[in-house]
Amino acid sequence: MRYRKERLDRGIKVRCDDVFALSSYREILYLAMPRVLPVAILLLFPLLKGVVGLYWEKTLVVTCTVSLLALSWDLMASVGLISLGQALFFGAGAYLTGYLNYAFKLSPIVTIPLGTLGGALFSTLLLLPVLRLRGIYFAIVTLTLPLLLGRFIETTKILGGGEGMSGLSPLPNIWFELYVAVFALLVCLFSFRRLINEDYGLVLQGIRDNDRAVMSGAISIYRFKIQAVFIAGLAASFAGAFMTHYYQFVGMSAFAMDYSIVPLTAAVLGGPGTFAGSVIGAFILVPLSEALRGFGTLRVVFYSAILIICVVALPEGIFHYMRRKYHQFERLTEIG
Amino acid sequence: MIASIIVYGLVSSAVLALTAMGFSLTFGISGVANFAYGAFYILSGFLVWVLLNYLKVPFVLAIVVTIGMVWVLGFVTYWVILLRVRGIALSEVIATFALGVGILELFRWLGLVTYEFTLPTFIKGVVVIAGVVVDYQRLFIIGIGLALVLFLYFFTHYTRIGLAFRGVAQNERTAISLGIRSDLTAALSLAFGSAMVSVAAITILPLGIISINTGYEVLLIAVAVGIVGGLESVPGILVASLILGYAQVITGTYLKPEWMAVVYLAAIVLVLSIKPSGLFGKFKELEERV
């Protein structure tokens, strides 16, 4: 007697999907919980400063920025643009913000939005000639761009050169830091999820799956790619702009490999294509790496190992797994 | 001045060609991405260093053993990691990239970053060519670079296995239907590409110290040369190396040496926006290839 596993939707999912009048609190909870619970935890966590300590609150800020980078990676991956260099956007946003504050003494309220917009615009313009490339070719170029830009700044000694710009204005207070990071993450997450389910997002996914077909539908794929890169760039540049004022410093490290590989690992670990997965991945990875701080650069080796294992053995990612368990149950059935 | 530019331009072109060749073989010719390329370069350097300094192996034997080990490593990388994700560009790139970063950062963590890590030159001494002092190692680089370019050309055009590489790159399904084992071919191409980067490392590294950042730089160089010259073309590599090499030396002489790295960026962006398939790329539009 041989058996195989069979997956079936849970009754409650079927009812919630088809019957639009929800008939019990259980069903309402079933639908609302996966969305409300993480949001509530995120919003409440900063209030627990006295309990968890300042250290972990600061970790929350870092986690949020990494999540933003992972989200922006995920949006670009949804258009079929595999980026190995989210640090490009991060660094562009960070340097522009830092420069505006350093040279013109503008307040963070002005520099962060300007840095976000300008950084995204600059990176999009820089990527414009290479957007015609697909797959591996695009990945190669994005890998090289942040490294070369970092080198360029070091060489030309513009924007502070190798030492960077320090002594930038701090953010008003800790609550501002925490809640701006959390709100940015939530807004970005839910707007991206909305975006990809609209008609617009459908075109983006179409470009990923078969760009020839989209072209033959008389849609300019370059226009959509440019727009998608700009939108993704906004999220990542904001992360850079925010971190500049958070650290009160911007330097070569803004273009470092870390800002490319950590979001990438987060997105792959959490499950690409869903956005929620990227955030889950970041919320696993960053606190873990804080806990492993004693290992120094060995942490990057851990990331790499996680990446290889995830790509080869668990390609679907954590989020897809969780969603399947939530909506479906498994049972053994006889074969034959 | 002019003589020194000509001679050192040739040397740096040979360095670029040597470095880029293995990447071009695996990626351009048989279509397998090996982003762990720079890591293999550094790994070869350290392998030779360990063999020489800890195991006291003769230099020639150390070189042969290292090249062999890296060849096997390339083969195993394909068979263990890449085979499972073949055809998914995203996964191929991420897996090899992670492998590369992992190896490099592991070395950094082990503390292999000091000035004691150098490889010996083949023959010590200098020679004067047209009033320019050149050491023998740089002549070796030119010679070995040239030899490898010729080898690569004849290998991919006149041997069964080289032709199989190109066949798989052009159309994998057709290649399979003609009896070419595409997985074995791809694994071999990764192995040969890795062995080539190992040769490059052993030849070039004696000029300086073995440093981790060189690993990332090597990947950059390989990509820049590949994109400028056209990824699947051997003459393309040669011409692109000459262009980039001389551009580097000229900027290094007349501007500051630090500007040399900027040359790559400019070259990549310029070539991609004007002729995306590279100077010698045979494919009309690079966008046709994934």
Short mmCIF file of C-alpha atoms in Angstrom, two decimals, chain A:
data_model
loop_
_atom_site.label_atom_id
_atom_site.label_comp_id
_atom_site.label_asym_id
_atom_site.label_seq_id
_atom_site.Cartn_x
_atom_site.Cartn_y
_atom_site.Cartn_z
CA MET A 1 0.00 0.00 0.00
CA ARG A 2 1.49 3.33 -1.03
CA TYR A 3 0.41 6.75 0.00
CA ARG A 4 0.84 10.25 -1.23
CA LYS A 5 0.21 13.57 0.39
CA GLU A 6 -2.84 15.48 -0.65
CA ARG A 7 -3.45 19.15 0.07
CA LEU A 8 -6.91 20.55 0.55
CA ASP A 9 -8.12 24.06 1.28
CA ARG A 10 -9.45 24.49 4.79
CA GLY A 11 -13.19 24.92 5.01
CA ILE A 12 -12.87 28.34 6.51
CA LYS A 13 -10.78 29.51 3.57
CA VAL A 14 -13.32 28.29 1.08
CA ARG A 15 -16.13 30.03 2.98
CA CYS A 16 -14.16 33.25 3.26
CA ASP A 17 -13.22 33.19 -0.40
CA ASP A 18 -16.65 32.53 -1.83
CA VAL A 19 -19.20 33.83 0.63
CA PHE A 20 -18.65 37.50 0.97
CA ALA A 21 -20.92 37.97 3.96
CA LEU A 22 -18.70 36.79 6.77
CA SER A 23 -20.87 35.02 9.25
CA SER A 24 -18.78 34.71 12.37
CA TYR A 25 -16.01 36.33 14.34
CA ARG A 26 -13.90 33.31 13.56
CA GLU A 27 -14.05 34.03 9.87
CA ILE A 28 -13.37 37.71 10.35
CA LEU A 29 -10.41 36.84 12.54
CA TYR A 30 -9.20 34.28 10.02
CA LEU A 31 -9.10 36.91 7.33
CA ALA A 32 -7.87 39.82 9.42
CA MET A 33 -5.34 38.18 11.71
CA PRO A 34 -2.46 37.69 9.27
CA ARG A 35 -2.60 41.37 8.42
CA VAL A 36 -3.58 42.98 11.70
CA LEU A 37 -1.34 41.02 14.02
CA PRO A 38 2.04 41.93 12.44
CA VAL A 39 0.94 45.56 12.04
CA ALA A 40 -0.15 45.72 15.67
CA ILE A 41 3.13 44.18 16.84
CA LEU A 42 5.12 46.64 14.74
CA LEU A 43 3.18 49.61 16.06
CA LEU A 44 3.32 48.48 19.68
CA PHE A 45 6.95 47.40 19.77
CA PRO A 46 8.36 50.95 20.02
CA LEU A 47 6.13 51.56 23.08
CA LEU A 48 7.83 48.68 24.89
CA LYS A 49 11.10 50.58 25.07
CA GLY A 50 11.27 50.20 28.82
CA VAL A 51 10.87 46.42 28.59
CA VAL A 52 13.05 45.38 25.66
CA GLY A 53 15.68 48.09 26.00
CA LEU A 54 17.03 50.70 23.64
CA TYR A 55 19.34 48.25 21.89
CA TRP A 56 16.54 46.18 20.42
CA GLU A 57 14.55 49.29 19.55
CA LYS A 58 17.52 50.43 17.49
CA THR A 59 17.62 46.99 15.93
CA LEU A 60 13.99 47.55 14.90
CA VAL A 61 15.05 50.65 12.95
CA VAL A 62 17.79 48.73 11.16
CA THR A 63 15.39 45.87 10.47
CA CYS A 64 12.89 48.25 8.95
CA THR A 65 15.47 49.73 6.60
CA VAL A 66 16.66 46.30 5.54
CA SER A 67 13.01 45.36 4.97
CA LEU A 68 12.60 48.42 2.76
CA LEU A 69 15.63 47.38 0.72
CA ALA A 70 14.31 43.83 0.47
CA LEU A 71 10.91 45.14 -0.66
CA SER A 72 12.51 47.22 -3.34
CA TRP A 73 14.54 44.20 -4.46
CA ASP A 74 11.34 42.18 -4.60
CA LEU A 75 9.55 44.79 -6.72
CA MET A 76 12.41 44.80 -9.20
CA ALA A 77 12.44 41.00 -9.22
CA SER A 78 8.71 41.13 -10.02
CA VAL A 79 9.61 42.84 -13.30
CA GLY A 80 12.31 40.27 -13.96
CA LEU A 81 15.15 42.61 -13.06
CA ILE A 82 17.41 40.69 -10.71
CA SER A 83 19.48 43.19 -8.82
CA LEU A 84 22.64 42.30 -6.96
CA GLY A 85 23.21 45.90 -5.99
CA GLN A 86 20.44 47.48 -3.95
CA ALA A 87 23.31 49.39 -2.35
CA LEU A 88 23.23 51.59 -5.43
CA PHE A 89 19.87 53.08 -4.45
CA PHE A 90 20.75 53.06 -0.78
CA GLY A 91 24.03 54.86 -1.36
CA ALA A 92 22.56 57.37 -3.80
CA GLY A 93 19.83 58.34 -1.35
CA ALA A 94 22.24 58.40 1.55
CA TYR A 95 24.86 60.56 -0.17
CA LEU A 96 22.38 63.06 -1.58
CA THR A 97 20.71 63.49 1.81
CA GLY A 98 24.05 63.78 3.54
CA TYR A 99 25.31 66.33 1.07
CA LEU A 100 22.17 68.48 1.30
CA ASN A 101 22.50 68.51 5.06
CA TYR A 102 26.27 68.93 5.10
CA ALA A 103 26.57 71.69 2.52
CA PHE A 104 23.31 73.60 2.85
CA LYS A 105 22.46 72.82 6.49
CA LEU A 106 18.91 71.86 5.54
CA SER A 107 16.87 70.11 8.22
CA PRO A 108 16.15 66.37 7.98
CA ILE A 109 12.49 67.12 7.25
CA VAL A 110 13.60 68.61 3.92
CA THR A 111 16.64 66.51 3.13
CA ILE A 112 15.05 63.09 3.55
CA PRO A 113 12.28 63.61 0.97
CA LEU A 114 14.68 65.36 -1.39
CA GLY A 115 17.28 62.65 -0.90
CA THR A 116 14.68 59.95 -1.52
CA LEU A 117 13.43 61.50 -4.73
CA GLY A 118 16.83 62.54 -5.98
CA GLY A 119 18.49 59.26 -5.12
CA ALA A 120 15.81 57.26 -6.90
CA LEU A 121 15.99 59.57 -9.91
CA PHE A 122 19.77 59.41 -10.09
CA SER A 123 19.89 55.62 -9.82
CA THR A 124 17.14 55.23 -12.41
CA LEU A 125 19.00 57.47 -14.82
CA LEU A 126 22.18 55.51 -14.19
CA LEU A 127 20.38 52.23 -14.85
CA LEU A 128 18.58 53.59 -17.92
CA PRO A 129 21.08 52.33 -20.51
CA VAL A 130 21.20 48.85 -18.98
CA LEU A 131 17.45 48.32 -18.57
CA ARG A 132 17.42 46.67 -21.97
CA LEU A 133 19.43 43.84 -20.50
CA ARG A 134 17.75 40.87 -18.94
CA GLY A 135 18.49 38.25 -16.35
CA ILE A 136 22.13 37.59 -15.67
CA TYR A 137 23.39 40.55 -17.66
CA PHE A 138 21.40 43.01 -15.62
CA ALA A 139 22.52 41.31 -12.42
CA ILE A 140 26.16 41.70 -13.41
CA VAL A 141 25.84 45.39 -14.07
CA THR A 142 23.95 46.10 -10.87
CA LEU A 143 26.60 44.18 -8.96
CA THR A 144 29.34 46.38 -10.34
CA LEU A 145 27.66 49.78 -10.17
CA PRO A 146 27.69 50.40 -6.39
CA LEU A 147 31.26 49.15 -6.11
CA LEU A 148 32.37 51.44 -8.91
CA LEU A 149 30.43 54.42 -7.54
CA GLY A 150 32.05 53.90 -4.16
CA ARG A 151 35.43 53.80 -5.84
CA PHE A 152 34.54 56.90 -7.85
CA ILE A 153 33.77 58.87 -4.70
CA GLU A 154 36.96 57.66 -3.07
CA THR A 155 38.98 58.61 -6.14
CA THR A 156 37.57 62.00 -6.92
CA LYS A 157 37.38 62.96 -3.24
CA ILE A 158 34.00 64.59 -3.87
CA LEU A 159 31.28 64.27 -1.21
CA GLY A 160 33.80 63.74 1.55
CA GLY A 161 35.84 61.12 -0.29
CA GLY A 162 37.02 58.16 1.73
CA GLU A 163 36.29 59.75 5.10
CA GLY A 164 32.67 60.54 4.30
CA MET A 165 30.61 63.32 5.84
CA SER A 166 30.06 63.25 9.57
CA GLY A 167 28.36 65.47 12.12
CA LEU A 168 25.05 65.60 10.24
CA SER A 169 21.94 66.75 12.07
CA PRO A 170 20.27 64.06 14.15
CA LEU A 171 16.61 63.13 13.89
CA PRO A 172 14.37 64.98 16.42
CA ASN A 173 13.91 62.15 18.93
CA ILE A 174 13.78 58.41 19.37
CA TRP A 175 10.00 58.24 18.82
CA PHE A 176 10.39 59.99 15.50
CA GLU A 177 13.10 57.54 14.48
CA LEU A 178 11.11 54.48 15.47
CA TYR A 179 7.74 55.48 14.09
CA VAL A 180 9.00 56.93 10.82
CA ALA A 181 10.83 53.67 10.15
CA VAL A 182 7.82 51.54 11.07
CA PHE A 183 5.34 53.66 9.09
CA ALA A 184 7.60 53.75 6.05
CA LEU A 185 7.83 49.99 6.15
CA LEU A 186 4.07 49.49 6.52
CA VAL A 187 3.18 52.00 3.81
CA CYS A 188 5.73 50.51 1.45
CA LEU A 189 4.67 46.92 2.14
CA PHE A 190 0.96 47.43 1.67
CA SER A 191 1.27 49.78 -1.29
CA PHE A 192 3.59 47.37 -3.08
CA ARG A 193 1.22 44.49 -2.42
CA ARG A 194 -1.62 46.58 -3.76
CA LEU A 195 0.39 47.76 -6.74
CA ILE A 196 1.33 44.27 -7.89
CA ASN A 197 -2.31 43.13 -7.79
CA GLU A 198 -3.56 46.05 -9.88
CA ASP A 199 -3.58 45.97 -13.68
CA TYR A 200 -0.33 47.88 -13.54
CA GLY A 201 1.29 45.12 -11.50
CA LEU A 202 -0.07 42.56 -13.90
CA VAL A 203 1.89 44.21 -16.70
CA LEU A 204 5.00 44.16 -14.53
CA GLN A 205 4.61 40.44 -13.85
CA GLY A 206 3.92 39.89 -17.52
CA ILE A 207 7.25 41.49 -18.35
CA ARG A 208 8.94 39.11 -15.94
CA ASP A 209 7.22 36.02 -17.33
CA ASN A 210 7.36 36.81 -21.04
CA ASP A 211 8.45 40.24 -22.16
CA ARG A 212 7.99 39.39 -25.84
CA ALA A 213 4.32 38.73 -25.24
CA VAL A 214 3.93 42.05 -23.44
CA MET A 215 5.70 43.85 -26.28
CA SER A 216 3.41 42.23 -28.81
CA GLY A 217 0.53 43.65 -26.78
CA ALA A 218 1.76 47.09 -27.85
CA ILE A 219 3.02 47.93 -24.38
CA SER A 220 6.37 49.61 -24.03
CA ILE A 221 8.21 47.37 -21.60
CA TYR A 222 10.99 49.91 -21.13
CA ARG A 223 8.57 52.53 -19.88
CA PHE A 224 7.21 50.05 -17.34
CA LYS A 225 10.67 48.88 -16.36
CA ILE A 226 11.81 52.46 -15.82
CA GLN A 227 8.77 53.22 -13.70
CA ALA A 228 9.20 50.06 -11.66
CA VAL A 229 12.88 50.78 -11.06
CA PHE A 230 12.00 54.31 -9.97
CA ILE A 231 9.33 53.10 -7.56
CA ALA A 232 11.66 50.44 -6.16
CA GLY A 233 14.36 53.08 -6.00
CA LEU A 234 12.14 55.32 -3.90
CA ALA A 235 11.85 52.67 -1.19
CA ALA A 236 15.56 51.90 -1.15
CA SER A 237 16.67 55.53 -1.38
CA PHE A 238 14.39 56.38 1.50
CA ALA A 239 16.13 53.72 3.54
CA GLY A 240 19.46 55.33 2.68
CA ALA A 241 18.25 58.86 3.34
CA PHE A 242 16.78 57.85 6.67
CA MET A 243 19.85 55.95 7.81
CA THR A 244 22.08 58.92 6.96
CA HIS A 245 20.36 61.06 9.56
CA TYR A 246 19.96 58.14 11.91
CA TYR A 247 23.71 57.52 11.99
CA GLN A 248 24.47 61.24 11.47
CA PHE A 249 27.10 60.05 9.05
CA VAL A 250 27.41 59.03 5.44
CA GLY A 251 30.46 57.41 3.94
CA MET A 252 31.76 54.76 1.60
CA SER A 253 29.97 52.12 3.66
CA ALA A 254 26.68 53.26 2.08
CA PHE A 255 27.76 51.50 -1.12
CA ALA A 256 29.03 48.45 0.76
CA MET A 257 28.19 44.91 -0.30
CA ASP A 258 26.20 44.43 2.94
CA TYR A 259 23.35 46.59 1.70
CA SER A 260 23.10 44.42 -1.39
CA ILE A 261 23.47 40.96 0.06
CA VAL A 262 21.41 41.25 3.24
CA PRO A 263 18.20 42.41 1.48
CA LEU A 264 18.78 39.78 -1.18
CA THR A 265 19.11 37.08 1.47
CA ALA A 266 16.03 38.39 3.27
CA ALA A 267 13.93 38.31 0.13
CA VAL A 268 15.09 34.85 -0.91
CA LEU A 269 14.71 33.45 2.60
CA GLY A 270 11.21 34.89 3.02
CA GLY A 271 10.06 33.95 -0.45
CA PRO A 272 10.36 36.25 -3.45
CA GLY A 273 7.35 37.70 -5.21
CA THR A 274 5.11 38.29 -2.23
CA PHE A 275 6.65 41.32 -0.47
CA ALA A 276 5.43 40.00 2.86
CA GLY A 277 8.05 37.30 2.51
CA SER A 278 10.82 39.87 2.16
CA VAL A 279 9.74 41.56 5.36
CA ILE A 280 9.54 38.26 7.23
CA GLY A 281 12.99 37.38 5.94
CA ALA A 282 14.41 40.69 7.13
CA PHE A 283 12.77 40.29 10.54
CA ILE A 284 14.43 36.90 10.90
CA LEU A 285 17.84 37.82 9.53
CA VAL A 286 18.60 41.18 11.09
CA PRO A 287 17.83 40.32 14.72
CA LEU A 288 19.69 37.04 14.19
CA SER A 289 22.70 38.89 12.89
CA GLU A 290 22.52 41.30 15.84
CA ALA A 291 22.55 38.32 18.17
CA LEU A 292 25.57 36.96 16.30
CA ARG A 293 27.39 40.29 16.37
CA GLY A 294 30.35 38.70 18.12
CA PHE A 295 31.21 36.74 14.99
CA GLY A 296 32.07 39.87 13.00
CA THR A 297 32.50 39.34 9.30
CA LEU A 298 31.74 35.65 9.68
CA ARG A 299 28.09 36.71 9.63
CA VAL A 300 28.37 37.42 5.92
CA VAL A 301 29.48 33.81 5.52
CA PHE A 302 26.32 32.77 7.36
CA TYR A 303 24.22 34.88 5.00
CA SER A 304 25.90 33.25 2.05
CA ALA A 305 25.30 29.79 3.44
CA ILE A 306 21.63 30.64 4.09
CA LEU A 307 21.33 31.99 0.57
CA ILE A 308 22.79 28.91 -1.06
CA ILE A 309 20.66 26.57 1.03
CA CYS A 310 17.51 28.59 0.37
CA VAL A 311 18.10 28.84 -3.36
CA VAL A 312 18.94 25.18 -3.80
CA ALA A 313 16.82 23.42 -1.20
CA LEU A 314 13.94 25.75 -0.21
CA PRO A 315 13.24 27.82 -3.30
CA GLU A 316 9.71 28.72 -2.24
CA GLY A 317 10.71 30.60 0.92
CA ILE A 318 9.19 30.86 4.36
CA PHE A 319 6.17 32.96 3.47
CA HIS A 320 4.82 30.56 0.87
CA TYR A 321 5.23 27.72 3.34
CA MET A 322 3.39 29.63 6.08
CA ARG A 323 0.62 30.64 3.75
CA ARG A 324 0.14 27.08 2.61
CA LYS A 325 -0.07 25.81 6.17
CA TYR A 326 -2.55 28.55 7.04
CA HIS A 327 -4.90 27.97 4.15
CA GLN A 328 -4.56 24.25 3.53
CA PHE A 329 -4.22 21.00 5.37
CA GLU A 330 -2.47 17.86 4.27
CA ARG A 331 -3.52 14.25 4.52
CA LEU A 332 -2.35 10.93 3.20
CA THR A 333 -4.32 9.25 0.47
CA GLU A 334 -3.82 5.90 -1.14
CA ILE A 335 -2.30 5.73 -4.57
CA GLY A 336 -4.07 3.67 -7.13
#
